[in-house]
Coordinates of C-alpha atoms and ligand atoms in Angstrom, one line a residue:
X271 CA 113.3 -17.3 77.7
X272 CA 114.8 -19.9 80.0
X273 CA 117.5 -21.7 79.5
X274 CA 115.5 -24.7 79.3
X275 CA 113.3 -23.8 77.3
X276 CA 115.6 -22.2 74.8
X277 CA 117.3 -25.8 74.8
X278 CA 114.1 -27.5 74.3
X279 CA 113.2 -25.3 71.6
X280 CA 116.7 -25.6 69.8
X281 CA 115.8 -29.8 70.2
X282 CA 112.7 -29.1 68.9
X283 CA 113.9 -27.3 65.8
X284 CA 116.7 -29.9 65.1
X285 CA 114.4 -32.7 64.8
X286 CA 111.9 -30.5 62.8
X287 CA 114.5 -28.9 60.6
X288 CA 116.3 -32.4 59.0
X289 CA 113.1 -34.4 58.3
X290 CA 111.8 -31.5 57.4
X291 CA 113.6 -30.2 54.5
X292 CA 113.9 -33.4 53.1
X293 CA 110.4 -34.8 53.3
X294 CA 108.5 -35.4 50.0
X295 CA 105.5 -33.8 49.1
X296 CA 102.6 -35.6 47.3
X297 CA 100.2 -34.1 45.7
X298 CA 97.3 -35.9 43.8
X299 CA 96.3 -35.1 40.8
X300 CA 92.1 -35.0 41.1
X301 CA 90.5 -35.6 37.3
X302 CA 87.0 -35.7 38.4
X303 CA 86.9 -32.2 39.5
X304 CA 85.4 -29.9 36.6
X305 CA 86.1 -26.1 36.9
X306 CA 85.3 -25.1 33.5
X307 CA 86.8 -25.1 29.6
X308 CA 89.9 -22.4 29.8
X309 CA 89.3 -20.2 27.3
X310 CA 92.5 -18.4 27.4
X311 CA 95.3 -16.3 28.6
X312 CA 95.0 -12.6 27.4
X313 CA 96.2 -8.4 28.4
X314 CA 94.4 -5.0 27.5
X315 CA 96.1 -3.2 24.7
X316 CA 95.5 0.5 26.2
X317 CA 98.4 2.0 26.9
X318 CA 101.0 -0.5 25.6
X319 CA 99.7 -0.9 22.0
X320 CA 99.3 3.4 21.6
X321 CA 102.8 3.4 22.0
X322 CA 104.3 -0.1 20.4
X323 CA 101.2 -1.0 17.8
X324 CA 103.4 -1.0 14.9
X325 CA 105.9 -3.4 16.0
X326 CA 105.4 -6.7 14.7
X327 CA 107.8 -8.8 16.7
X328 CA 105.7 -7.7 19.9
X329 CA 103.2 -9.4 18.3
X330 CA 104.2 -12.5 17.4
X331 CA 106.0 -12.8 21.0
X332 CA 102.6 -11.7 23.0
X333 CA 100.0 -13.6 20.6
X334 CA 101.9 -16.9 19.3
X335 CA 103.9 -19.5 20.9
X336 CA 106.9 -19.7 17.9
X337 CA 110.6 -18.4 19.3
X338 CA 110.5 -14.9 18.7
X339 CA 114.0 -12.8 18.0
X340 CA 114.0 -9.9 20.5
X341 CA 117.1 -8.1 21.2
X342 CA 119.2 -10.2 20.3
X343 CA 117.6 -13.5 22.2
X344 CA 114.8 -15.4 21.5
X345 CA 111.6 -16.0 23.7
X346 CA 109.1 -18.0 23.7
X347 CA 106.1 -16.8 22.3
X348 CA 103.4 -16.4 25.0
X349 CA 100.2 -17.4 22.7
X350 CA 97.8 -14.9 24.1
X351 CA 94.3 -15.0 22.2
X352 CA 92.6 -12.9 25.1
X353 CA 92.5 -9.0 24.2
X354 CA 90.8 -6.1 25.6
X355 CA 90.6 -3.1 23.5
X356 CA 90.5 1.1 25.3
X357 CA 87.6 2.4 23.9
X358 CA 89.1 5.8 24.6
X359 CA 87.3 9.1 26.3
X360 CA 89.9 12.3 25.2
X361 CA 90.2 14.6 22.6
X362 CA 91.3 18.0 21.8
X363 CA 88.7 19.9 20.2
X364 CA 85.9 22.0 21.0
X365 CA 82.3 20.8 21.5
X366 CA 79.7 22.8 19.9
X367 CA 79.1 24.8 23.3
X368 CA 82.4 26.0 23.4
X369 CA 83.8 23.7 26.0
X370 CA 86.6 21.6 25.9
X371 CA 87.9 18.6 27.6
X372 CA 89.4 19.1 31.3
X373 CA 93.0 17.4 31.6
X374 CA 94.2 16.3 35.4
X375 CA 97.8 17.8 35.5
X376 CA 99.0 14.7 36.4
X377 CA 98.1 12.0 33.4
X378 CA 101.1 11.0 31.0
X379 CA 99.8 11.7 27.3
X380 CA 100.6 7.7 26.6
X381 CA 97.4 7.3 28.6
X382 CA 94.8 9.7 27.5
X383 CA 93.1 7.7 24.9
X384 CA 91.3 9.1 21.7
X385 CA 87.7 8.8 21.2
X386 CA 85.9 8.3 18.1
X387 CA 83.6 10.6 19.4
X388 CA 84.4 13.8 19.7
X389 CA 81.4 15.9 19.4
X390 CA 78.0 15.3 21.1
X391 CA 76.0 16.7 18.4
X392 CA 74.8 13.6 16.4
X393 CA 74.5 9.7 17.2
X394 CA 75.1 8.8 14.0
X395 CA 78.5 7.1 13.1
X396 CA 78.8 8.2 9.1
X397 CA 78.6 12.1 10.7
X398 CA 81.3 14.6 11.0
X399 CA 80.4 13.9 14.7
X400 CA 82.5 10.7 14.7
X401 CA 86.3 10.1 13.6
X402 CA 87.3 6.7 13.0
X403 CA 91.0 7.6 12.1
X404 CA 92.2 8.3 15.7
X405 CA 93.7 5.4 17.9
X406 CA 95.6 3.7 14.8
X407 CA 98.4 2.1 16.5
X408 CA 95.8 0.0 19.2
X409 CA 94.3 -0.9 16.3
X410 CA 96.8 -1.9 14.2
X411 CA 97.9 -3.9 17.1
X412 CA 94.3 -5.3 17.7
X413 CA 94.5 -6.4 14.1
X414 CA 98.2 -7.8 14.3
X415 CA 97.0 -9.7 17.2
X416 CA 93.6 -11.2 15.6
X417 CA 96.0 -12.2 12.4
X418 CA 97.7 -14.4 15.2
X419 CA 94.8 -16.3 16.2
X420 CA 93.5 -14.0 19.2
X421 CA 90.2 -14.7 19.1
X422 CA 88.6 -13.5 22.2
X423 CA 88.0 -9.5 22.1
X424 CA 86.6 -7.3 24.5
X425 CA 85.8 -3.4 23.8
X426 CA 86.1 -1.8 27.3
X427 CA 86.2 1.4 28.7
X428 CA 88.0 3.4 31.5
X429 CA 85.8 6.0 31.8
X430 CA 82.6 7.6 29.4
X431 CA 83.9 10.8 26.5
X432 CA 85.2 13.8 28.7
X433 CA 82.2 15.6 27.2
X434 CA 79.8 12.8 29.2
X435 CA 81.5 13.7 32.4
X436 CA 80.0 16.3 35.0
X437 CA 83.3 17.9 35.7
X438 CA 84.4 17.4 32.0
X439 CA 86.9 15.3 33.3
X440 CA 88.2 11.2 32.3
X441 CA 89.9 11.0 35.1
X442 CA 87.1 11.1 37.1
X443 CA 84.9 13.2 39.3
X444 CA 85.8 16.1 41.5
X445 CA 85.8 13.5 44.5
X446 CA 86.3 10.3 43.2
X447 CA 83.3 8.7 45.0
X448 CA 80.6 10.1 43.1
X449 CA 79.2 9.8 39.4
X450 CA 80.8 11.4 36.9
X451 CA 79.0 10.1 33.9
X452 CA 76.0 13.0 33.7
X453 CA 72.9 11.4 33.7
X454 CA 71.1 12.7 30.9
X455 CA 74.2 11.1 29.1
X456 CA 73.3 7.1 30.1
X457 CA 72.5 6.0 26.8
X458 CA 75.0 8.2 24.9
X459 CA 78.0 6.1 26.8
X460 CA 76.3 3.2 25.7
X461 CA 75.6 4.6 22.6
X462 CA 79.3 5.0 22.4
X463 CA 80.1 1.7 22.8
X464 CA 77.4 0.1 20.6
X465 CA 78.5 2.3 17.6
X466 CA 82.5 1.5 18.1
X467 CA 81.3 -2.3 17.9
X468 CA 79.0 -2.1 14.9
X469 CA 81.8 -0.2 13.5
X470 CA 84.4 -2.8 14.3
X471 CA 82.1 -5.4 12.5
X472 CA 82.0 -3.9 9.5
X473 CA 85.0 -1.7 9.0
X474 CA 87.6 -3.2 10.6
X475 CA 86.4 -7.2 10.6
X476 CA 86.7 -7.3 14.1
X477 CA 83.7 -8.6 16.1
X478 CA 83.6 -8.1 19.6
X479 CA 83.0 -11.1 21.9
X480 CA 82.0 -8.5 24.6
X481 CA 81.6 -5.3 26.0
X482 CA 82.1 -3.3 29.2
X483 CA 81.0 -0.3 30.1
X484 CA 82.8 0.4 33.6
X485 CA 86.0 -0.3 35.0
X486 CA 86.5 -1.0 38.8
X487 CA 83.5 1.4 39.1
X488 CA 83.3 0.9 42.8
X489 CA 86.8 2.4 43.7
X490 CA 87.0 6.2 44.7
X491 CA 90.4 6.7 43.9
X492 CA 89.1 8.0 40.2
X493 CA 89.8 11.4 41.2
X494 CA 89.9 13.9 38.1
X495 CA 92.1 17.2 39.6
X496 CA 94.9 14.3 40.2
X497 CA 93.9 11.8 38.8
X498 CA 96.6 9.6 36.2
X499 CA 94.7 7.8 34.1
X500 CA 91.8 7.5 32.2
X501 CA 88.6 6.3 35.1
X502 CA 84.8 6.9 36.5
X503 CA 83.2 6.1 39.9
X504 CA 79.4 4.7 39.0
X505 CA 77.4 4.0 41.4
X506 CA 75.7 0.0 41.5
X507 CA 72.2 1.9 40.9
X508 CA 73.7 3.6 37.7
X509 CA 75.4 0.6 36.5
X510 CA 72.3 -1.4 36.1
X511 CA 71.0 1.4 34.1
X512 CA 73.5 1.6 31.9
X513 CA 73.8 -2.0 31.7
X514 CA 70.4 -2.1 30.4
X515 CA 70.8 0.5 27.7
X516 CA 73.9 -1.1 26.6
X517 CA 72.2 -4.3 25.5
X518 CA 69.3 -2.3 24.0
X519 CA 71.7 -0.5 21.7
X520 CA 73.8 -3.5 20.5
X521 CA 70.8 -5.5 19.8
X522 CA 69.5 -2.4 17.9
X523 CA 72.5 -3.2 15.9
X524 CA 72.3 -6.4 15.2
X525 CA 74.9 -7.3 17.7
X526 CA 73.0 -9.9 19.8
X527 CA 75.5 -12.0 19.9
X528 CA 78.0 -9.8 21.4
X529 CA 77.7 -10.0 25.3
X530 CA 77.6 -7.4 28.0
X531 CA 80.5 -8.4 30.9
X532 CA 80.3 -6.5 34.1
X533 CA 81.5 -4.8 36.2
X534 CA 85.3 -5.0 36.2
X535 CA 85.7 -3.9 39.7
X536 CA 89.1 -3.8 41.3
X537 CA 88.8 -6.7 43.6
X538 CA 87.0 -9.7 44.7
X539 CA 85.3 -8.3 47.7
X540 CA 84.1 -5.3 45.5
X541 CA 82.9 -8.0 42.8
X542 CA 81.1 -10.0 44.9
X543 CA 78.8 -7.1 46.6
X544 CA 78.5 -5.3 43.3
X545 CA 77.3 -8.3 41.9
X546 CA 74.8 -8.7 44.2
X547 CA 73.6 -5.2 43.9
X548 CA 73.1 -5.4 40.8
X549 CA 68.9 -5.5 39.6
X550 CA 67.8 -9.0 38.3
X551 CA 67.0 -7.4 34.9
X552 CA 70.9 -5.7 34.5
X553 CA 72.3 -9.3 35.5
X554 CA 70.1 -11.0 33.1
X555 CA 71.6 -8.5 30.3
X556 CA 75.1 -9.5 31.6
X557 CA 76.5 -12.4 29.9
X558 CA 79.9 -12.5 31.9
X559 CA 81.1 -11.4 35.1
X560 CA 84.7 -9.8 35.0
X561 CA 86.9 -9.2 38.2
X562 CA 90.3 -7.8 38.2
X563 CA 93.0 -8.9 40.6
X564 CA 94.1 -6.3 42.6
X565 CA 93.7 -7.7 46.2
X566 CA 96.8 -10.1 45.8
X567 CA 96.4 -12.9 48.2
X568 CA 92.8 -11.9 50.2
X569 CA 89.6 -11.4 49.4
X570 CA 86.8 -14.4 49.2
X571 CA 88.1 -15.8 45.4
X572 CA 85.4 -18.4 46.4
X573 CA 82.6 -16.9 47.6
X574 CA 82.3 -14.7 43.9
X575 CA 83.2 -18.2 42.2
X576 CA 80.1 -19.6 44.2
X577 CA 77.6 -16.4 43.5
X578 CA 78.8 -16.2 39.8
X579 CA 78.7 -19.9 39.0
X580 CA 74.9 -20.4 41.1
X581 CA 73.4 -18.0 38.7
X582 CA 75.4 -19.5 35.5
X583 CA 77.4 -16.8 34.5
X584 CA 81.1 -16.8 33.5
X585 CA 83.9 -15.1 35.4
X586 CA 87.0 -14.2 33.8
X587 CA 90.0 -12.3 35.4
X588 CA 89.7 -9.6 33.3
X589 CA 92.6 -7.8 34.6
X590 CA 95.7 -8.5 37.1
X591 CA 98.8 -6.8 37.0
X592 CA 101.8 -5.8 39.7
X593 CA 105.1 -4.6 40.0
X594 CA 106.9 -8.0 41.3
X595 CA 109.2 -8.6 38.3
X596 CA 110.3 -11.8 39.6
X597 CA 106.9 -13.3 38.9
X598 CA 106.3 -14.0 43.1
X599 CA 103.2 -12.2 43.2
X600 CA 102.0 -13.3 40.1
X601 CA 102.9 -16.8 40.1
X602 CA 101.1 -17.0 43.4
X603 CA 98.1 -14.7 43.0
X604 CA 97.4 -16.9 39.3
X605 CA 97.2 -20.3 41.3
X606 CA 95.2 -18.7 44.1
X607 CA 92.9 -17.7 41.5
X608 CA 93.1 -21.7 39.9
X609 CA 92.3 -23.0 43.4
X610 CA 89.2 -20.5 44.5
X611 CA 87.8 -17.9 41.9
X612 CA 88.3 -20.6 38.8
X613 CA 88.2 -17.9 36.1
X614 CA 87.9 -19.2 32.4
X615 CA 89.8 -16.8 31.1
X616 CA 92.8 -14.9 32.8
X617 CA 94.6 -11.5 31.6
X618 CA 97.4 -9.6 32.1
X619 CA 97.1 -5.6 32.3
X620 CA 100.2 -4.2 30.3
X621 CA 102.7 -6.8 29.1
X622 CA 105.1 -3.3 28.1
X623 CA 105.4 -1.0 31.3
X624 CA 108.0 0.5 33.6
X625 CA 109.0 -0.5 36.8
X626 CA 108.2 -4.3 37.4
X627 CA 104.7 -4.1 35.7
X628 CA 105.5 -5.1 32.3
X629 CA 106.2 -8.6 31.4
X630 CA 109.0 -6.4 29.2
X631 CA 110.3 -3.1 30.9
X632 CA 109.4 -0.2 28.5
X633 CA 108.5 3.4 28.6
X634 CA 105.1 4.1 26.7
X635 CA 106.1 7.6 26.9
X636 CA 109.5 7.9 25.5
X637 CA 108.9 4.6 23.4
X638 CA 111.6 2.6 24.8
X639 CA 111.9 -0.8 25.0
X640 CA 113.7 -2.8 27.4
X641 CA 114.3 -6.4 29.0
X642 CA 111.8 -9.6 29.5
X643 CA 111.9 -10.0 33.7
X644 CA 111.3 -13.5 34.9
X645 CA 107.7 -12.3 35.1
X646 CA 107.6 -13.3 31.2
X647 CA 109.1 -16.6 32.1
X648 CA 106.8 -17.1 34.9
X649 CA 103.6 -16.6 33.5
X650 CA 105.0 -18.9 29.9
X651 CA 104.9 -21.4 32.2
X652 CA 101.3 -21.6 32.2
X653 CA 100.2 -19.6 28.7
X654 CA 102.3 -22.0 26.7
X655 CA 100.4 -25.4 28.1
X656 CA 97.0 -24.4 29.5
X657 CA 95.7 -23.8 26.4
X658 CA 92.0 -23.2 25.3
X659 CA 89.6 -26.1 25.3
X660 CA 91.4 -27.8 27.9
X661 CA 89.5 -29.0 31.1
X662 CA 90.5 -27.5 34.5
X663 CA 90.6 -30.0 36.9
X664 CA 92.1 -29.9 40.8
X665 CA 95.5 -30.3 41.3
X666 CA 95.5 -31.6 44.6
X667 CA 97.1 -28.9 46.6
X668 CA 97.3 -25.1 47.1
X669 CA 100.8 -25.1 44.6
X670 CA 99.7 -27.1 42.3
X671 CA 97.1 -26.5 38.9
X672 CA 96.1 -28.6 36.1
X673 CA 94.4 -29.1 33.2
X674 CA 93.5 -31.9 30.4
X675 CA 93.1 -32.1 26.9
X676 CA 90.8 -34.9 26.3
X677 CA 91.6 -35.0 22.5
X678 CA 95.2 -35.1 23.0
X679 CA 95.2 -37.2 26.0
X680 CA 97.6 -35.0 27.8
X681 CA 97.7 -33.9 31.0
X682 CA 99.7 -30.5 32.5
X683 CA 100.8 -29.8 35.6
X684 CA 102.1 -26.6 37.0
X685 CA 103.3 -26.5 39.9
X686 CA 105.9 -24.0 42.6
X687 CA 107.8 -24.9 45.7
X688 CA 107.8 -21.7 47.9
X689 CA 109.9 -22.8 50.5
X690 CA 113.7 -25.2 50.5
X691 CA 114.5 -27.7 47.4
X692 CA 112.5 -30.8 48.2
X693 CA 110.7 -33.6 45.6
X694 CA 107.6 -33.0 44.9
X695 CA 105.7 -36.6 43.6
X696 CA 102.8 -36.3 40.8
X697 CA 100.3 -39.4 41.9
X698 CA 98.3 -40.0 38.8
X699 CA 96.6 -43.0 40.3
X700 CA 92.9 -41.4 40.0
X701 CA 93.1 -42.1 36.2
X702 CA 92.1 -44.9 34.4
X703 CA 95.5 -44.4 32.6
X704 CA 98.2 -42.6 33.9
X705 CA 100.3 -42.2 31.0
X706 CA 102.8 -45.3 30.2
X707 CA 105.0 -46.6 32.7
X708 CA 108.7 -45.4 31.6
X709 CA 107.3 -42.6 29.4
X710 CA 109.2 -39.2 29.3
X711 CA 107.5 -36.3 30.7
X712 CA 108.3 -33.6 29.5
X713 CA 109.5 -30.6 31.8
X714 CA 110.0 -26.6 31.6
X715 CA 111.4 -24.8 34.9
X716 CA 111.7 -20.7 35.4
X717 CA 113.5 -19.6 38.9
X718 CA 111.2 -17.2 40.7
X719 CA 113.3 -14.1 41.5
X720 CA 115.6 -11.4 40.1
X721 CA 117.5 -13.8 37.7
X722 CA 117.9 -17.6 36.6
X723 CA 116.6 -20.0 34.9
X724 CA 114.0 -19.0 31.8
X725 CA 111.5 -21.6 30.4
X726 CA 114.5 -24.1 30.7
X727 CA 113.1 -27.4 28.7
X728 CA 114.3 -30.6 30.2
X729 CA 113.6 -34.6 28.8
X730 CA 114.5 -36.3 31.9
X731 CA 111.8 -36.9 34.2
X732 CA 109.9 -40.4 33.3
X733 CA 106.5 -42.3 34.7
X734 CA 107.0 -44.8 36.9
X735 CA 103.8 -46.9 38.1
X736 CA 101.4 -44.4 38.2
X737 CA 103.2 -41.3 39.4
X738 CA 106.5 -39.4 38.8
X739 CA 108.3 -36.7 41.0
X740 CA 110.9 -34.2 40.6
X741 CA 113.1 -31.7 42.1
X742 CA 112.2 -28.6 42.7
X743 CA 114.7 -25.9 44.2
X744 CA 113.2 -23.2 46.3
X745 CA 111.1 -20.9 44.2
X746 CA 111.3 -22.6 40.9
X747 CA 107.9 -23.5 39.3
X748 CA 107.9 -25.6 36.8
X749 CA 105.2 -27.2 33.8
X750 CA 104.9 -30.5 33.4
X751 CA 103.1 -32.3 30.4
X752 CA 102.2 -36.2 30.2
X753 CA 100.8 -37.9 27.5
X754 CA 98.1 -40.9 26.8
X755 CA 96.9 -40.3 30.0
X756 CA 92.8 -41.4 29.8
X757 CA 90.3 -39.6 32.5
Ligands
NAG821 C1 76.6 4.4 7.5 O1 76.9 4.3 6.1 C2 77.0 3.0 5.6 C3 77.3 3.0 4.1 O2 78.3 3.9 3.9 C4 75.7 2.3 5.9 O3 75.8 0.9 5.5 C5 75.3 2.4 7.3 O4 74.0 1.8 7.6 C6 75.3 3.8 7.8 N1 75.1 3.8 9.3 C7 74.1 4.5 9.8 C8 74.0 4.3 11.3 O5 73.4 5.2 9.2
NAG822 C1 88.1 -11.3 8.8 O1 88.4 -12.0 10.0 C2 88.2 -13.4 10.0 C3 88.4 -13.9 11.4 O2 89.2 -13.2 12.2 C4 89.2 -13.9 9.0 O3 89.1 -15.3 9.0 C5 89.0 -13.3 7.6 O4 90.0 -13.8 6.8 C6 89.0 -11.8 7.7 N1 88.6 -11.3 6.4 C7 89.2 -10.3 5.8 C8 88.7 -9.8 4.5 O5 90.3 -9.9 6.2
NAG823 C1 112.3 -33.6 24.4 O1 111.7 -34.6 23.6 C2 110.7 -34.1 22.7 C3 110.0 -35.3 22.1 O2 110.9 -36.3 21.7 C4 111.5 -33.2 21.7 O3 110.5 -32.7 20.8 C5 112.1 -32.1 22.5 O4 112.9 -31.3 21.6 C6 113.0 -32.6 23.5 N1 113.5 -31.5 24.4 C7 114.7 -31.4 24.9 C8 115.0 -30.3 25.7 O5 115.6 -32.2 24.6
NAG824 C1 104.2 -25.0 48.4 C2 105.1 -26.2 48.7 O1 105.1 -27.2 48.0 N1 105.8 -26.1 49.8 C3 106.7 -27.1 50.2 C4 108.1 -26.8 49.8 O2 109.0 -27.6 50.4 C5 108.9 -27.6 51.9 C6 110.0 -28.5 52.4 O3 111.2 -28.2 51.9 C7 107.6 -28.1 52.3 O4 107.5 -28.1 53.7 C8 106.5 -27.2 51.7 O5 105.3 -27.6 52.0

């Protein structure tokens, strides 16, 4: 670099810098837009509830939003109504040819989850063939959650009974790119399913809103010599197959009303061409599309958004999780997913987990129990406000999300500054009322990062005209809610 140039440049950057940091941001605040009624906020039991279902306290901090005691604090409840129950494929016994199930060397016991189905020899749930009494604690959890007011349930799967399996094998195939579910055994994995749910209904007085058969069948990392959890490759041919029985058997049942969702895959790309694969009879038996959240900030969010929503199907994210305990990777992935995929339902994969993936650090394994990260905090910010029924609307720019409850008249806002402190003004001017001039809004703040500030609540930010503004230090997101505003 010259020396001119370097001076330019320095010139350049001086003049940029100061107006810069201190310029305002506006964001408008569009209620006309209409990306569906939020259904709610939600994780999979699985692993988690195995190891924690008997503790009360994490239920009433995961599935209400009253201040929960907790190690000698007290959080905000989260108010989750969104879970996903592991229909689980491992057991220990002996099937009646002698075999038994094939364990990779690698999976942790907290994730091998027991079937009700031990033993091929009959379909019929009252035989010695079945065994309710297995999986109590995800149960009991299940149960402790629905006493809460979850009230959105999904039976899933990770991968068909290790007896169903070529290889014999949960984890997966020998390769990980091929079938593993055998495929005289089609029916019998929805067979599996069908009887769990009928079961649910009148044994347990849980009724499933849905059921899914795969997850993220597309991948080929389900390899079952090294595998570490619980998964099956299916191909797009086999999933419509088993698609198809799946319905069959649950409206054998009488479960009409319970829908099929598919096809969990790991990311949107994935979604979006397994979708499209899929035969026009399976996608007429599929009453939801799920799609987990795996690929973070790419991936065409609005291209499956457009697909899903021309053929009239919901789309939930049915499953997001990281290791970012400061909540950066969540709290930007989530509004990516506001602004382009518009799910109507969004859930967390293990709120109790080691190493950054648990909202609160634990150890399923020795049965530990650790801190809350700023995760926690980060994702209260939106489970606490956006709240079922409410209208998502556009919140005028790629930091900002929103939602209205047209019974309450109230309006929330969430919103993050990645970058320096600045003000960042609300315009409500596109509603017919925009809240009362002089009117508090109330505000909740949570510092993105390592430490600092936790669902802070804060009366001092008022409506003036037909905005208001505040703050924001760098990384701090913040929820905003203003009442009597009218569409
Ligand atoms: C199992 O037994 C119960 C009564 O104990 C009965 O209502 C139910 O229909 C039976 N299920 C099947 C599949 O036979
Ligand atoms: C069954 O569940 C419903 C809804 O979750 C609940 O209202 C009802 O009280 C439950 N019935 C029993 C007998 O527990
Ligand atoms: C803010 O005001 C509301 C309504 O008056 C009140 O319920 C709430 O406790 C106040 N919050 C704070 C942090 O003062
Ligand atoms: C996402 C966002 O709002 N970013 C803004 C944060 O503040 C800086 C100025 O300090 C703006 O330039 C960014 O656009």
């Amino acid at each position: 670099m010259t020396l001119f140039c370097a001076l330019l440049t320095l010139v350049v950057a001086l003049l940029s810098a100061g107006p810069a940091a201190l310029a305002d941001q506006t964001t408008t605040i569009n209620p006309s837009a209409n990306f569906g009624t939020w259904e709610g906020w939600g994780t999979s039991l699985a692993w988690w509830a195995k190891a924690f279902g008997t503790q009360t306290v994490l239920a009433d901090i995961f599935f209400t939003r009253n201040s929960v005691s907790f190690n000698g604090r007290t959080l905000p409840g989260l108010g989750l109504n969104v879970i996903r129950y592991n229909a689980g494929a491992s057991s220990t016994n002996k099937d009646p040819d002698g075999d038994s199930m094939v364990k990779s060397p690698n999976i942790k016991a907290s994730r091998q989850i027991d079937t009700f189905w031990p033993d091929w020899t009959s379909t019929d749930p009252n035989s010695s063939s079945w065994t309710w009494t297995v999986d109590a604690n995800q149960r009991n959890m299940m149960a402790l959650a629905i006493a809460r007011g979850a009230n959105l349930v999904e039976l899933f799967s990770n991968s068909p009974v290790w007896w169903m399996c070529y290889n014999l094998n949960p984890s997966g195939s020998q390769s990980g790119s091929t079938d593993n579910l055998e495929s005289w055994n089609y029916d019998q994995h929805a067979i599996y399913l069908a009887n769990v749910a009928q079961y649910a209904a009148t044994h347990w007085n849980v009724t499933f809103t849905s059921v899914e058969a795969f997850n993220e069948p597309s991948a080929t990392y389900w390899v079952g010599p090294t595998g570490t959890q619980e998964g099956c490759h299916f191909d797009v041919s086999t999933m419509s197959t088993v698609i198809g029985f799946l319905r069959s058997e649950l409206n054998s049942r009488g479960l009409t009303k319970t829908i099929v969702s598919a096809s969990d895959e790991e990311t949107y790309d994935l979604a979006i061409s397994t979708f499209n694969g899929l035969t026009s009879t399976a996608l007429s038996n599929v009453g939801r599309i799920n799609v987990h959240g795996y690929q973070g900030g790419s991936g065409r969010r609005d291209v499956l958004y457009s697909d899903v929503n021309g053929k009239g199907k919901k789309l939930w994210n049915s499953e997001y999780g990281d290791s970012d305990g400061t909540g950066s990777n969540l709290a930007s992935n989530l509004i990516l997913d506001f602004v382009w995929l518009h799910p109507t339902a969004w859930v967390y994969w293990q709120v109790l987990d080691g190493s950054g993936w648990g909202l609160i650090t634990a150890d399923n394994d020795a049965k530990t129990m650790g801190a809350p990260s700023q995760k926690y905090f980060v994702l209260a910010q939106f489970t606490r406000h956006i709240r079922p029924g409410m209208r998502i609307i556009d919140g005028g720019s790629s930091n900002t999300v929103s939602a209205y409850d047209a019974s309450a008249k109230k309006l929330v806002i969430v919103a993050v500054n990645w970058s320096s402190a600045q003000t960042i003004n609300f315009d409500l001017s596109k509603f017919s009322t925009p809240g009362t001039n002089g009117a508090l809004v109330q505000r909740w703040a949570t510092q993105i990062g390592s430490s600092g500030t936790q669902y802070t609540a804060f009366n001092d930010t008022f409506i003036s005209g037909t905005k208001f503004w505040s703050n924001f230090g760098q990384n701090v997101i913040m929820t905003f809610e203003v009442q009597n505003v009218v569409m």
